[in-house]
Amino acid sequence: MIDYRSIEQKWQKAWDDAKVFDPEPDEREPFMITAAFPYVNAPQHIGHIRTYGTTDTYARYKRMQGFNVLYPMALHATGTPVLAFAKRIANKDKELIDELRIFHVADDDIMRMSDPEYIASYFAKEMEGGMRAAGYSIDWRRKFISIEPIFSKFVEWQFYKLKEKGYITRGKHPIGWCTNEKNAVGQHDTRHDVQPEIQQVTVVKFKDPSSGIFFGCATYRPETLYGVTNIFVNGKARYVIANIDGNRYYLTKKAAEMLALQFNIVIESELDGSELLSKKAVNPIDNSEVPILPGFFVKEDTGTGVVMSVPAHAPFDYVALERLKSENYPMPEMQYKRVVVVEKGGDGIGLGRSLSDVSAGQAKAEHPEVPALAYLELLHADDKAIDDVVEFATKLLYREESHWGIMDVGEFKGMKEPEARELIKAKLLKEGNAFNIHTVANDEPVYCRCGTKVIVNIVDQWFINYGDKKWKDLVKGMFPHMAIYPEKLRLTFDNLIDWIDLRAAERSQGLGTKFPFSEGHIIESLSDSTIYMCFYTFVHIIRAKDIRVDQLKPEFFEYVILGSGGADAVESATGIDAGTVNRCRESFEYWYKNTSRHSAPDLVPNHLIMYIFNHVGILRKENWPKQIVVNGFVNYEGEKMSKSLGNIIPVVDGIEKYGADPLRFIEIAGADLDTTTEFSADGVSSVHARNSYILESIKSLSSMKSKELSHIDYWLYSKLNSKIRNATSHMEGISLKSAYTEIYYNSINELKRYMDRGGDNGIVVREFLEDMVLMLAPIMPHVAEEFWSMLGKSTLIAKERWPIANDSMVNEPEEMVEEIIDRTIDDIKQSIELTAKIGANKEKRPSEIKIIIASPWKSKAYNMLVARKNMKEVMENGELAGVDKEELSKFLSQFMKRINMLVARTELEEGLLLRAFVEAEEYISDKFGNAKIVAESEKDSKSARASRALPEKPSIDILWD
RNA sequence: GCAGGGAUAGCAAAGCAUGGCCAAAUGCGAUGGGUUUAGGGCUCAUUCCCGUAGGGGUUCGAGAGUUCAAAUCUCUCUCCCUGCACCA
């Protein structure tokens, strides 16, 4: 068993002592690789190894490719989480404290965590320790925390630049809002953590001809306007006459209060809903006059409190009208007009697919002309829980019609419903017959933690305008030149680049940099970390020179990052000596041209998109992003790792238990880049076993001698070199799983096979092991160092070069021969199994197995046939003149029926296959209870089965005794 | 609703871009054998169905199509997952 802990510590110290990972500019090509800095509100667990370990593996690989690699790290602490954390500690939150104990945080430290600064510095230190233990090749001299004043100066400068470019604008945006706390409400601020869903709703204006006042009917389906029979109001609610932008409307009092956050509303008078019931209103789509009726389901605090009634398509409307009828409410005769039909198959009007599921297919609606009724019937609306049924019917019908509906009346007859909806909506808006409002659209009302119902507010604040046309075009122009791994994410990025628009830039609470253009606010905490990687290139210089915060004026960054002005001018403006300023500038210029950004997929729609935009918006073209790498998450024994599931393993515990390298290997090479890795203890132990095998192999080298190369040696060389070649190309594409399947799992199998086949050439095995260990160095750096030194090397493998494939050693025929041997063994096995059942062979064992290798003309004839697809042409070909015609015809005819499906095969050198089989006789014999194996050529064979031999499929003749 | 992704054998998961060496890699699980045999570790074999010689049959969400040939291309459908703004 390998003692991982002691190996890790030994080599980590060696790296530190040799300062292998603290690079400064030199003559080599630079490569700067950064991963999203971790947030300091919890210690790291083993899942984090996926991102930072993948980044490290790539950094180490690049280093071995001869690049001067910088892998820096910082920590993120701005925004509200750290504050919230401190508050929870101050309140002695038990859940949080228990969680911290899982991570071995001492009670003493926990007590002090009511101070946000303490939290940040505690976890900063804790995380650094974990990352060092995992063996990341990080330059820790450049570490900083995003709430440090020197960093804030940099962020401030960033925002001056955005403002200067015109990318920061003031604007309005609908957000969830608590009227009690007068605060924006996000998911974390609501009861049960629901995300307030804000949607646009169209308000259609129905004019009361007697007064000129409008009934504003809120609807998601303005296209059903053709089927309106009446308007519903809540007879028991208080209504107002409100003036909105010059027009007067009837609204519920509550609706008016809510809409006051979205519009300028002047309330003129109040009245009871019942007073509206005598009125009439004009439908703007066809100027028909409809009555106002009481609707039992109309809620006074939803929408406008005025609803247009479309009984043919809205189950609630239908039910309400039925109820009125049964109560003998006086109302005029009305026509339920179907507006939309759902086509189903060829049999005319159907009720759609979802309904047939519900009603188990036997559904035959009696009233297809009134879909709302049909749905209710089929869902058995006579049920007690009537409201539930009606609601379910509403949802189903809405979904069905929105998906499959075709307009049956009006201007847009024949058009698909969703398309017609947009056109009608646009038309109504244009003609002044409607306007849009925003509303919280969740099924259930959303409440703030304080208990107040969340409504929509339109706030006026600073935004970063990612919708800026010029900016967006710049990004669209550069993005195709960026490398994206995995490449299939490119489309996602493209869509997001199109989609991203205004984004709030300020926040009223949290840690961070003061927003420079409005009092009392801080910069939103994703916006402050979009170009921070620049800071790594010179932060250690600032620190070493003890530069004061107040010296970090815009002039400094302007020169260091953009090269504007000059070092002397910066010196006189800031007092920082010109030499230091120039060093910062040179460092930035050197490092920030060849960069790679790594993160988990959750940051794609926000951080990574903003990362691209901000770079393009602020930096010079040569410093724009070059490549982005996105890696997936990690599951633990089939489940997502989460604190609530209790399956979180802190990094330090994981390393203690499994070893840093096996842990790294499983997480990094366990799955393709963008998919979730399954972490399991079984996987780890299989890595342990393989590492031990490598260890034993290295030890066994001393007992091996060098000798002349045989077929199996050439085969192993060939495998080795094709593995190096394949692995290198996988590494270049950051397909770490494929790369390490080749380097590790497959290579070990090849080595085993080599030994199994009797290979024992010390020179060959040593070369194989050396290259394999070199290629393992990026992912299992500690173990690789250990193996490297066991192989007698005195250098650090971290500073060695990646092996280069020798293509001339890749020997396709030798590899093919091995495959044929393998397949032949399988065939023999199968044949024995089947023929053993024959009566004559009962109680017997195979005594001799003849393996008959096909005559060389066969593969020639075969390939000729595949190329010409014509038997006659092959028969008459001069190259096959020496072959017996009858035999040739028999051979060829067996392929004729599948002639079009056959593929040409490589022709092996004459005699190669036979020689290899002869060499392998002992190996094969071993597999069949030491039966005698005779490999012979078809020509020399006396077996009756000899003529059955095919080019890559020797004939087999089994003799039983 | 909008946008993106997915559906492969008991499970997990490759392959589909460039259709044919795909009954489909690999891992786990299961079954059997070996190992001075501990139900552990390691190791070998088997793991869709049938088969008295290396063969045949039916498979890659469902259906249709293109093709000599489709897990792979086209179309339609069904189902699942993720994100959607003040939240890091």
Short mmCIF file of C-alpha atoms (C1' of nucleotides) in Angstrom, two decimals, chain A residues 39 76 80-81 173 186 188-189 195 404 461 463 491-492 495 502-504 507 525-526 606 672 752 827 834-835 838 900-901 905 945 948 953-958, chain B residues 1-6 12-15 20-21 25 27-29 41-46 51-55 68-69 76-79 83-88:
data_model
loop_
_atom_site.label_atom_id
_atom_site.label_comp_id
_atom_site.label_asym_id
_atom_site.label_seq_id
_atom_site.Cartn_x
_atom_site.Cartn_y
_atom_site.Cartn_z
CA TYR A 39 -16.43 32.30 -2.16
CA HIS A 76 -14.19 36.22 -3.11
CA THR A 80 -24.38 39.58 1.05
CA PRO A 81 -23.49 35.96 1.88
CA HIS A 173 -36.48 47.37 -14.41
CA GLY A 186 -35.02 37.85 -4.54
CA HIS A 188 -33.48 34.24 -0.74
CA ASP A 189 -35.76 36.86 0.71
CA GLN A 195 -38.31 32.84 -6.98
CA TRP A 404 -51.68 23.17 -30.95
CA GLN A 461 -31.11 52.50 -10.82
CA PHE A 463 -27.30 49.25 -14.89
CA LEU A 491 -24.01 27.66 -29.04
CA THR A 492 -25.07 28.31 -25.45
CA ASN A 495 -27.43 32.60 -27.33
CA LEU A 502 -29.41 45.40 -18.74
CA ARG A 503 -27.91 44.11 -15.56
CA ALA A 504 -28.17 45.87 -12.23
CA ARG A 507 -26.91 46.87 -4.58
CA SER A 525 -20.82 41.42 -6.51
CA LEU A 526 -20.69 39.61 -9.81
CA ASN A 606 -23.57 35.14 -15.63
CA ASP A 672 -15.99 14.01 -19.67
CA LYS A 752 -0.34 -6.62 -18.30
CA ASP A 827 -13.33 -18.04 -31.69
CA LEU A 834 -20.35 -25.61 -28.74
CA THR A 835 -18.69 -28.73 -30.06
CA ILE A 838 -21.54 -33.25 -29.42
CA ASN A 900 -22.05 -3.50 -50.80
CA MET A 901 -21.50 -3.59 -47.10
CA ARG A 905 -8.87 -4.19 -45.11
CA ARG A 945 -10.94 -27.06 -42.78
CA ARG A 948 -12.13 -21.94 -44.76
CA LYS A 953 -9.80 -15.04 -39.54
CA PRO A 954 -7.64 -18.12 -39.46
CA SER A 955 -9.45 -21.41 -39.81
CA ILE A 956 -9.58 -23.51 -36.69
CA ASP A 957 -9.44 -27.26 -36.51
CA ILE A 958 -9.98 -28.79 -33.11
"C1'" G B 1 -43.47 31.17 -21.50
"C1'" C B 2 -38.20 31.93 -23.44
"C1'" A B 3 -33.42 29.65 -24.12
"C1'" G B 4 -30.22 25.38 -23.91
"C1'" G B 5 -29.35 20.12 -23.12
"C1'" G B 6 -30.84 15.06 -22.95
"C1'" A B 12 -24.03 4.42 -14.77
"C1'" A B 13 -21.97 5.88 -19.21
"C1'" A B 14 -19.12 6.13 -24.30
"C1'" G B 15 -20.44 6.16 -29.45
"C1'" G B 20 -20.68 0.51 -42.73
"C1'" C B 21 -14.81 -3.45 -38.78
"C1'" A B 25 -16.13 0.78 -25.29
"C1'" G B 27 -17.08 1.01 -14.96
"C1'" C B 28 -20.42 -0.95 -11.30
"C1'" G B 29 -23.62 -4.86 -10.19
"C1'" G B 41 -8.30 -8.54 -2.10
"C1'" C B 42 -6.50 -9.92 -6.70
"C1'" U B 43 -7.46 -12.64 -11.20
"C1'" C B 44 -10.06 -15.19 -15.43
"C1'" A B 45 -14.70 -16.00 -17.88
"C1'" U B 46 -19.91 -15.04 -18.76
"C1'" G B 51 -27.60 -22.25 -31.76
"C1'" U B 52 -24.18 -29.95 -31.90
"C1'" A B 53 -17.79 -25.16 -35.05
"C1'" G B 54 -16.33 -19.36 -35.30
"C1'" G B 55 -23.44 -18.67 -37.03
"C1'" C B 68 -27.18 -1.09 -50.71
"C1'" A B 69 -26.36 0.07 -45.27
"C1'" U B 76 -42.97 14.19 -36.35
"C1'" C B 77 -44.28 12.96 -31.42
"C1'" U B 78 -43.60 11.75 -26.12
"C1'" C B 79 -40.98 12.26 -21.74
"C1'" G B 83 -30.97 28.49 -16.42
"C1'" C B 84 -34.05 32.96 -16.65
"C1'" A B 85 -31.47 38.99 -13.25
"C1'" C B 86 -30.07 42.02 -8.15
"C1'" C B 87 -28.56 35.87 -6.72
"C1'" A B 88 -23.10 34.19 -5.69
#
